[in-house]
Coordinates of C-alpha atoms in Angstrom, one line a residue:
X102 CA -1.9 -1.0 70.2
X103 CA 1.9 -1.7 70.4
X104 CA 1.4 -5.0 68.5
X105 CA -0.4 -3.1 65.7
X106 CA 2.5 -0.6 65.4
X107 CA 5.1 -3.4 65.3
X108 CA 3.1 -5.2 62.6
X109 CA 2.9 -2.1 60.6
X110 CA 6.7 -1.6 60.8
X111 CA 7.3 -5.2 59.7
X112 CA 5.0 -4.8 56.8
X113 CA 6.8 -1.6 55.8
X114 CA 10.2 -3.3 56.1
X115 CA 8.9 -6.2 54.0
X116 CA 7.8 -3.8 51.2
X117 CA 11.2 -2.0 51.3
X118 CA 13.0 -5.3 51.0
X119 CA 10.7 -6.4 48.1
X120 CA 11.4 -3.2 46.3
X121 CA 15.1 -3.5 46.8
X122 CA 15.1 -7.1 45.5
X123 CA 13.0 -6.0 42.5
X124 CA 15.4 -3.2 41.6
X125 CA 18.4 -5.6 41.9
X126 CA 16.8 -8.2 39.7
X127 CA 15.9 -5.5 37.1
X128 CA 19.4 -4.1 37.1
X129 CA 20.9 -7.6 36.6
X130 CA 18.4 -8.5 33.9
X131 CA 19.1 -5.2 32.1
X132 CA 22.8 -5.8 32.3
X133 CA 22.4 -9.3 30.9
X134 CA 20.3 -8.0 28.0
X135 CA 23.0 -5.4 27.2
X136 CA 25.7 -8.0 27.2
X137 CA 23.7 -10.1 24.8
X138 CA 23.0 -7.1 22.6
X139 CA 26.8 -6.5 22.4
X140 CA 27.3 -10.1 21.3
X141 CA 24.6 -10.9 18.6
X142 CA 27.0 -13.5 17.2
X143 CA 25.6 -15.9 19.8
X144 CA 22.3 -15.7 18.1
X145 CA 24.0 -16.5 14.8
X146 CA 25.7 -19.6 16.2
X147 CA 22.5 -20.8 17.9
X148 CA 20.4 -20.4 14.8
X149 CA 23.0 -22.0 12.6
X150 CA 23.0 -25.0 14.9
X151 CA 19.2 -25.2 14.8
X152 CA 19.0 -24.9 11.1
X153 CA 21.6 -27.7 10.6
X154 CA 19.7 -29.9 13.0
X155 CA 16.5 -29.3 11.1
X156 CA 18.2 -30.0 7.8
X157 CA 19.4 -33.4 9.1
X158 CA 16.2 -34.5 11.0
X159 CA 13.5 -32.7 9.1
X160 CA 11.7 -31.8 12.4
X161 CA 11.6 -29.3 15.2
X162 CA 10.7 -30.6 18.7
X163 CA 7.8 -29.1 20.7
X164 CA 10.3 -27.9 23.3
X165 CA 12.3 -26.0 20.6
X166 CA 9.1 -24.4 19.3
X167 CA 8.2 -23.2 22.8
X168 CA 11.7 -21.9 23.3
X169 CA 11.5 -19.9 20.0
X170 CA 8.1 -18.5 21.0
X171 CA 9.3 -17.4 24.4
X172 CA 12.6 -15.9 23.2
X173 CA 11.2 -14.1 20.2
X174 CA 8.4 -12.5 22.2
X175 CA 11.1 -10.0 23.3
X176 CA 11.8 -7.5 20.5
X177 CA 15.5 -7.4 21.2
X178 CA 15.8 -11.1 20.7
X179 CA 13.7 -10.8 17.6
X180 CA 16.1 -8.2 16.3
X181 CA 19.1 -10.6 16.9
X182 CA 17.1 -13.4 15.3
X183 CA 16.5 -11.3 12.2
X184 CA 20.2 -10.2 12.0
X185 CA 21.2 -13.9 12.1
X186 CA 18.7 -14.8 9.5
X187 CA 20.0 -12.2 7.1
X188 CA 23.5 -13.6 7.5
X189 CA 22.5 -17.2 7.1
X190 CA 20.3 -16.4 4.1
X191 CA 23.6 -15.6 2.3
X192 CA 25.6 -18.6 3.6
X193 CA 22.9 -21.3 3.5
X194 CA 19.7 -19.9 1.8
X195 CA 17.9 -23.2 1.1
X196 CA 18.3 -24.5 4.6
X197 CA 17.4 -21.2 6.2
X198 CA 14.3 -20.7 4.1
X199 CA 13.1 -24.3 4.9
X200 CA 13.7 -23.7 8.7
X201 CA 11.7 -20.4 8.6
X202 CA 8.9 -22.2 6.8
X203 CA 8.8 -24.8 9.5
X204 CA 8.6 -22.1 12.1
X205 CA 5.5 -20.4 10.6
X206 CA 3.4 -21.8 13.5
X207 CA 5.7 -20.0 16.0
X208 CA 5.2 -16.7 14.1
X209 CA 1.4 -17.2 14.2
X210 CA 1.7 -17.3 18.0
X211 CA 4.1 -14.3 18.0
X212 CA 1.6 -12.4 16.0
X213 CA -0.9 -12.7 18.8
X214 CA 1.8 -11.5 21.2
X215 CA 3.0 -8.5 19.1
X216 CA -0.5 -7.2 18.3
X217 CA -0.7 -6.2 21.9
X218 CA 2.6 -4.4 22.0
X219 CA 3.3 -0.8 21.0
X220 CA 3.0 0.4 17.4
X221 CA 6.7 0.4 16.6
X222 CA 7.2 -3.2 17.7
X223 CA 4.0 -4.2 16.0
X224 CA 5.1 -2.6 12.7
X225 CA 8.5 -4.2 12.9
X226 CA 7.0 -7.7 13.5
X227 CA 4.6 -7.3 10.6
X228 CA 7.5 -6.2 8.3
X229 CA 9.4 -9.4 9.2
X230 CA 6.4 -11.5 8.4
X231 CA 6.6 -10.1 4.8
X232 CA 10.3 -10.5 4.6
X233 CA 10.1 -14.1 5.6
X234 CA 7.2 -14.8 3.3
X235 CA 4.9 -15.9 6.1
X236 CA 1.2 -16.1 5.5
X237 CA 1.7 -17.3 2.0
X238 CA -1.3 -19.6 1.9
X239 CA -4.4 -18.3 0.0
X240 CA -6.8 -19.4 2.8
X241 CA -8.0 -17.0 5.4
X242 CA -6.2 -18.5 8.4
X243 CA -5.5 -17.2 12.0
X244 CA -2.4 -15.3 11.0
X245 CA -4.3 -13.3 8.4
X246 CA -7.1 -12.6 10.9
X247 CA -4.5 -11.0 13.2
X248 CA -2.9 -9.1 10.2
X249 CA -6.4 -7.7 9.3
X250 CA -6.7 -6.4 12.8
X251 CA -3.3 -4.7 12.4
X252 CA -4.6 -2.9 9.2
X253 CA -6.7 -0.6 11.3
X254 CA -4.0 0.3 13.7
X255 CA -3.3 4.0 14.4
X256 CA 0.2 3.7 12.9
X257 CA 0.5 4.0 9.1
X258 CA 3.7 1.9 9.3
X259 CA 1.8 -1.0 11.0
X260 CA -1.0 -0.7 8.5
X261 CA 1.2 -0.7 5.5
X262 CA 3.4 -3.6 6.7
X263 CA 0.4 -5.7 7.5
X264 CA -1.2 -4.9 4.2
X265 CA 2.0 -5.8 2.4
X266 CA 1.9 -9.3 3.9
X267 CA -1.7 -9.7 2.9
X268 CA -0.9 -8.6 -0.7
X269 CA 2.0 -11.1 -0.9
X270 CA -0.2 -13.9 0.5
X271 CA -2.5 -13.8 -2.6
X272 CA -5.6 -14.1 -0.4
X273 CA -8.5 -12.2 -1.9
X274 CA -10.7 -12.7 1.1
X275 CA -8.0 -11.3 3.4
X276 CA -7.4 -8.1 1.3
X277 CA -11.2 -7.5 0.9
X278 CA -11.7 -8.0 4.7
X279 CA -8.9 -5.6 5.4
X280 CA -10.3 -2.8 3.2
X281 CA -13.8 -3.3 4.7
X282 CA -12.5 -3.2 8.3
X283 CA -10.3 -0.2 7.7
X284 CA -13.3 1.6 6.2
X285 CA -15.6 0.6 9.1
X286 CA -13.0 1.9 11.6
X287 CA -12.7 5.2 9.9
X288 CA -9.0 4.7 9.0
X289 CA -7.5 7.1 6.5
X290 CA -4.8 5.4 4.4
X291 CA -3.1 7.2 1.5
X292 CA -4.7 6.3 -1.8
X293 CA -1.4 5.9 -3.6
X294 CA -0.3 3.4 -1.0
X295 CA -3.6 1.5 -1.4
X296 CA -3.5 1.4 -5.3
X297 CA 0.2 0.5 -5.4
X298 CA -0.3 -2.2 -2.9
X299 CA -3.2 -3.7 -4.8
X300 CA -1.0 -3.7 -7.9
X301 CA 1.6 -5.8 -6.0
X302 CA -1.1 -8.5 -5.2
X303 CA 0.4 -11.9 -5.9
X304 CA -2.9 -13.7 -6.6
X305 CA -5.6 -13.3 -9.2
X306 CA -5.9 -9.5 -9.8
X307 CA -9.0 -9.8 -11.9
X308 CA -10.9 -11.7 -9.1
X309 CA -9.6 -9.3 -6.5
X310 CA -10.8 -6.3 -8.6
X311 CA -14.2 -7.9 -9.1
X312 CA -14.7 -8.5 -5.3
X313 CA -13.6 -5.0 -4.3
X314 CA -15.8 -3.4 -6.9
X315 CA -18.7 -5.6 -5.7
X316 CA -18.2 -4.2 -2.2
X317 CA -17.8 -0.5 -3.4
X318 CA -21.1 0.6 -1.7
X319 CA -19.5 -0.4 1.6
X320 CA -16.4 1.7 1.0
X321 CA -15.7 5.4 1.4
X322 CA -14.8 7.5 -1.6
X323 CA -11.0 7.3 -0.9
X324 CA -11.1 3.5 -1.0
X325 CA -13.3 3.3 -4.1
X326 CA -10.9 5.7 -5.8
X327 CA -7.9 3.5 -5.0
X328 CA -9.8 0.4 -6.4
X329 CA -10.6 2.3 -9.6
X330 CA -7.0 3.3 -10.0
X331 CA -6.0 -0.3 -9.5
X332 CA -8.4 -1.4 -12.1
X333 CA -7.3 1.3 -14.6
X334 CA -3.6 0.3 -14.2
X335 CA -4.1 -3.4 -14.3
X336 CA -7.0 -4.5 -16.5
X337 CA -9.9 -3.5 -18.8
X338 CA -13.4 -4.8 -18.9
X339 CA -15.1 -2.2 -16.7
X340 CA -16.3 0.1 -19.5
X341 CA -20.0 -0.3 -18.8
X342 CA -19.5 0.1 -15.0
X343 CA -17.4 3.3 -15.4
X344 CA -19.6 4.8 -18.1
X345 CA -22.6 4.3 -15.8
X346 CA -20.7 6.0 -13.0
X347 CA -20.2 9.1 -15.2
X348 CA -24.0 9.3 -15.8
X349 CA -24.8 8.7 -12.1
X350 CA -26.3 11.8 -10.4
X351 CA -24.6 12.5 -7.1
X352 CA -21.5 10.5 -7.8
X353 CA -18.4 11.9 -6.3
X354 CA -16.4 14.2 -8.6
X355 CA -13.1 12.3 -8.0
X356 CA -14.7 9.0 -9.0
X357 CA -16.0 10.6 -12.2
X358 CA -12.7 12.0 -13.1
X359 CA -11.0 8.7 -12.5
X360 CA -13.6 7.1 -14.8
X361 CA -12.6 9.6 -17.5
X362 CA -8.9 8.6 -17.0
X363 CA -9.9 5.0 -17.5
X364 CA -11.3 5.8 -20.9
X365 CA -8.1 7.4 -21.9
X366 CA -6.5 4.0 -21.6
X367 CA -9.4 1.8 -22.7
X368 CA -11.3 3.0 -25.7
X369 CA -15.1 2.7 -25.5
X370 CA -16.9 4.3 -28.4
X371 CA -20.3 4.7 -26.8
X372 CA -18.8 7.2 -24.4
X373 CA -17.4 9.4 -27.3
X374 CA -20.4 11.7 -27.7
X375 CA -20.4 12.4 -24.0
X376 CA -16.7 13.3 -24.1
X377 CA -17.4 15.8 -26.9
X378 CA -20.3 17.3 -25.0
X379 CA -18.1 17.8 -21.9
X380 CA -15.5 19.6 -24.0
X381 CA -18.1 21.9 -25.7
X382 CA -19.5 22.8 -22.3
X383 CA -22.9 21.3 -23.1
X384 CA -22.7 19.5 -19.8
X385 CA -21.9 22.0 -17.1
X386 CA -19.5 19.9 -15.1
X387 CA -16.6 22.4 -14.5
X388 CA -13.2 22.9 -15.9
X389 CA -11.7 19.9 -14.1
X390 CA -13.8 17.5 -16.3
X391 CA -12.7 19.4 -19.4
X392 CA -9.1 19.2 -18.4
X393 CA -9.2 15.5 -17.9
X394 CA -11.4 14.9 -20.9
X395 CA -8.9 16.8 -23.1
X396 CA -6.3 14.1 -22.3
X397 CA -8.9 11.3 -22.6
X398 CA -9.6 12.3 -26.2
X399 CA -6.1 11.1 -27.1
X400 CA -7.6 7.7 -27.4
X401 CA -10.3 8.9 -29.8
X402 CA -8.5 10.5 -32.7
X403 CA -10.3 12.0 -35.6
X404 CA -11.4 15.3 -37.2
X405 CA -14.2 15.9 -34.7
X406 CA -11.8 15.4 -31.8
X407 CA -9.3 17.8 -33.5
X408 CA -11.9 20.5 -34.0
X409 CA -13.2 20.4 -30.4
X410 CA -9.7 20.5 -29.0
X411 CA -8.7 23.5 -31.1
X412 CA -11.9 25.2 -29.9
X413 CA -10.8 25.0 -26.2
X414 CA -7.2 26.2 -26.9
X415 CA -8.5 29.6 -25.9
X416 CA -10.3 28.3 -22.8
X417 CA -9.9 30.7 -19.7
X418 CA -8.4 27.8 -17.7
X419 CA -4.7 27.1 -18.3
X420 CA -5.0 23.4 -17.6
X421 CA -7.7 22.9 -20.2
X422 CA -5.6 24.7 -22.8
X423 CA -2.4 22.9 -21.9
X424 CA -4.0 19.4 -22.0
X425 CA -5.8 20.1 -25.3
X426 CA -2.5 21.3 -26.8
X427 CA -0.8 18.1 -25.5
X428 CA -3.3 15.8 -27.1
X429 CA -3.2 17.7 -30.4
X430 CA 0.6 17.5 -30.4
X431 CA 0.5 13.8 -29.7
X432 CA -2.0 13.1 -32.4
X433 CA 0.6 13.2 -35.2
X434 CA -1.5 15.5 -37.3
X435 CA 0.3 17.5 -40.0
X436 CA 1.4 21.0 -39.3
X437 CA -1.0 22.4 -42.0
X438 CA -4.0 21.2 -39.9
X439 CA -3.0 23.7 -37.2
X440 CA -2.7 26.7 -39.6
X441 CA -6.0 28.2 -38.5
X442 CA -4.7 28.3 -34.9
X443 CA -1.2 29.6 -35.8
X444 CA -2.6 32.4 -38.0
X445 CA -5.6 33.1 -35.7
X446 CA -6.0 36.1 -33.4
X447 CA -5.9 34.1 -30.2
X448 CA -2.4 34.6 -28.8
X449 CA -2.9 32.1 -25.9
X450 CA -4.1 29.3 -28.2
X451 CA -1.2 29.9 -30.6
X452 CA 1.5 30.0 -27.9
X453 CA 0.3 26.9 -26.0
X454 CA 0.0 24.8 -29.1
X455 CA 3.4 26.0 -30.5
X456 CA 5.0 25.1 -27.1
X457 CA 3.5 21.6 -27.1
X458 CA 4.4 20.9 -30.7
X459 CA 8.0 21.9 -30.1
X460 CA 8.2 19.7 -27.0
X461 CA 6.8 16.8 -28.9
X462 CA 9.4 17.2 -31.7
X463 CA 12.2 17.4 -29.1
X464 CA 11.1 14.1 -27.5
X465 CA 11.1 12.5 -30.9
X466 CA 14.7 13.6 -31.5
X467 CA 14.0 16.7 -33.6
X468 CA 15.8 20.0 -33.3
X469 CA 12.8 21.9 -32.1
X470 CA 12.8 24.3 -35.0

């Protein structure tokens, strides 16, 4: 019994000593890290030496690659590295860019490390990949696979930074996979960020739009809407697809409204009778459709367009009246053609049209009188 008690005491003492040693090591390590953080110039000198060596020899040893991977796995060392890169990009841009390109394999390894870290570190690392132009190959490689996983991260910063790298890479497959995976994981990402990101795509935008549109049945409404906005702002050629969407029963309202906005930019005569029918209320689609269609008709000038727009200047909804007046004011029609409205009995129609005509004259440099 006494032996058991003594053994227990020794074990307890051993644990205490181990904890004490651990705390001492932690304190020393933390102090060393703080000293290094106060002197980031060391990182600058070290990196400068490595870059010059690479410029002379044209190669980086395996040992050096492993040292980079181990050191940059710590976010503080990565921050120092980035600080040094920014300095050297000014002093020796060609050599620094070449060295970073040679280290792309290291960053592929680091991507696997950082995808397991917290969201702030993950987002920071993804941002650096974009800054350094990593993942520029159009093929769907290991780095892009990791970045696609980052796109359905809980953090909007991580998602946006990972998407930014994929857009810059020019890889259609990577971007399409990212959209599909984000959708499957129920990720909500702001539509404006998605459409703006697609517009920044460095590869073939027409092929990207074609692939994303082909996959639209696998995407939620928010993603399809972003794709349609991307198409509207970057290219034509989708007149039949979007006109079919307008006629599709059960199609989401936001998608139909976006189709109408598309036809404001890209004229498609077969849709014209349908636009007039919406404005006249022959298709009971609601005031939202009439408001957007009133702007769309700017691309379809003519007497019939003018007449139908003047008819809705007295519409109960202010947005419909305002948009109709805006289109009429932008049409360049002579003042005499609006005499029936100006001398009519509808005060709302007269005031809204007069306001838009005056604003139009001011923009053109007139005195507004």
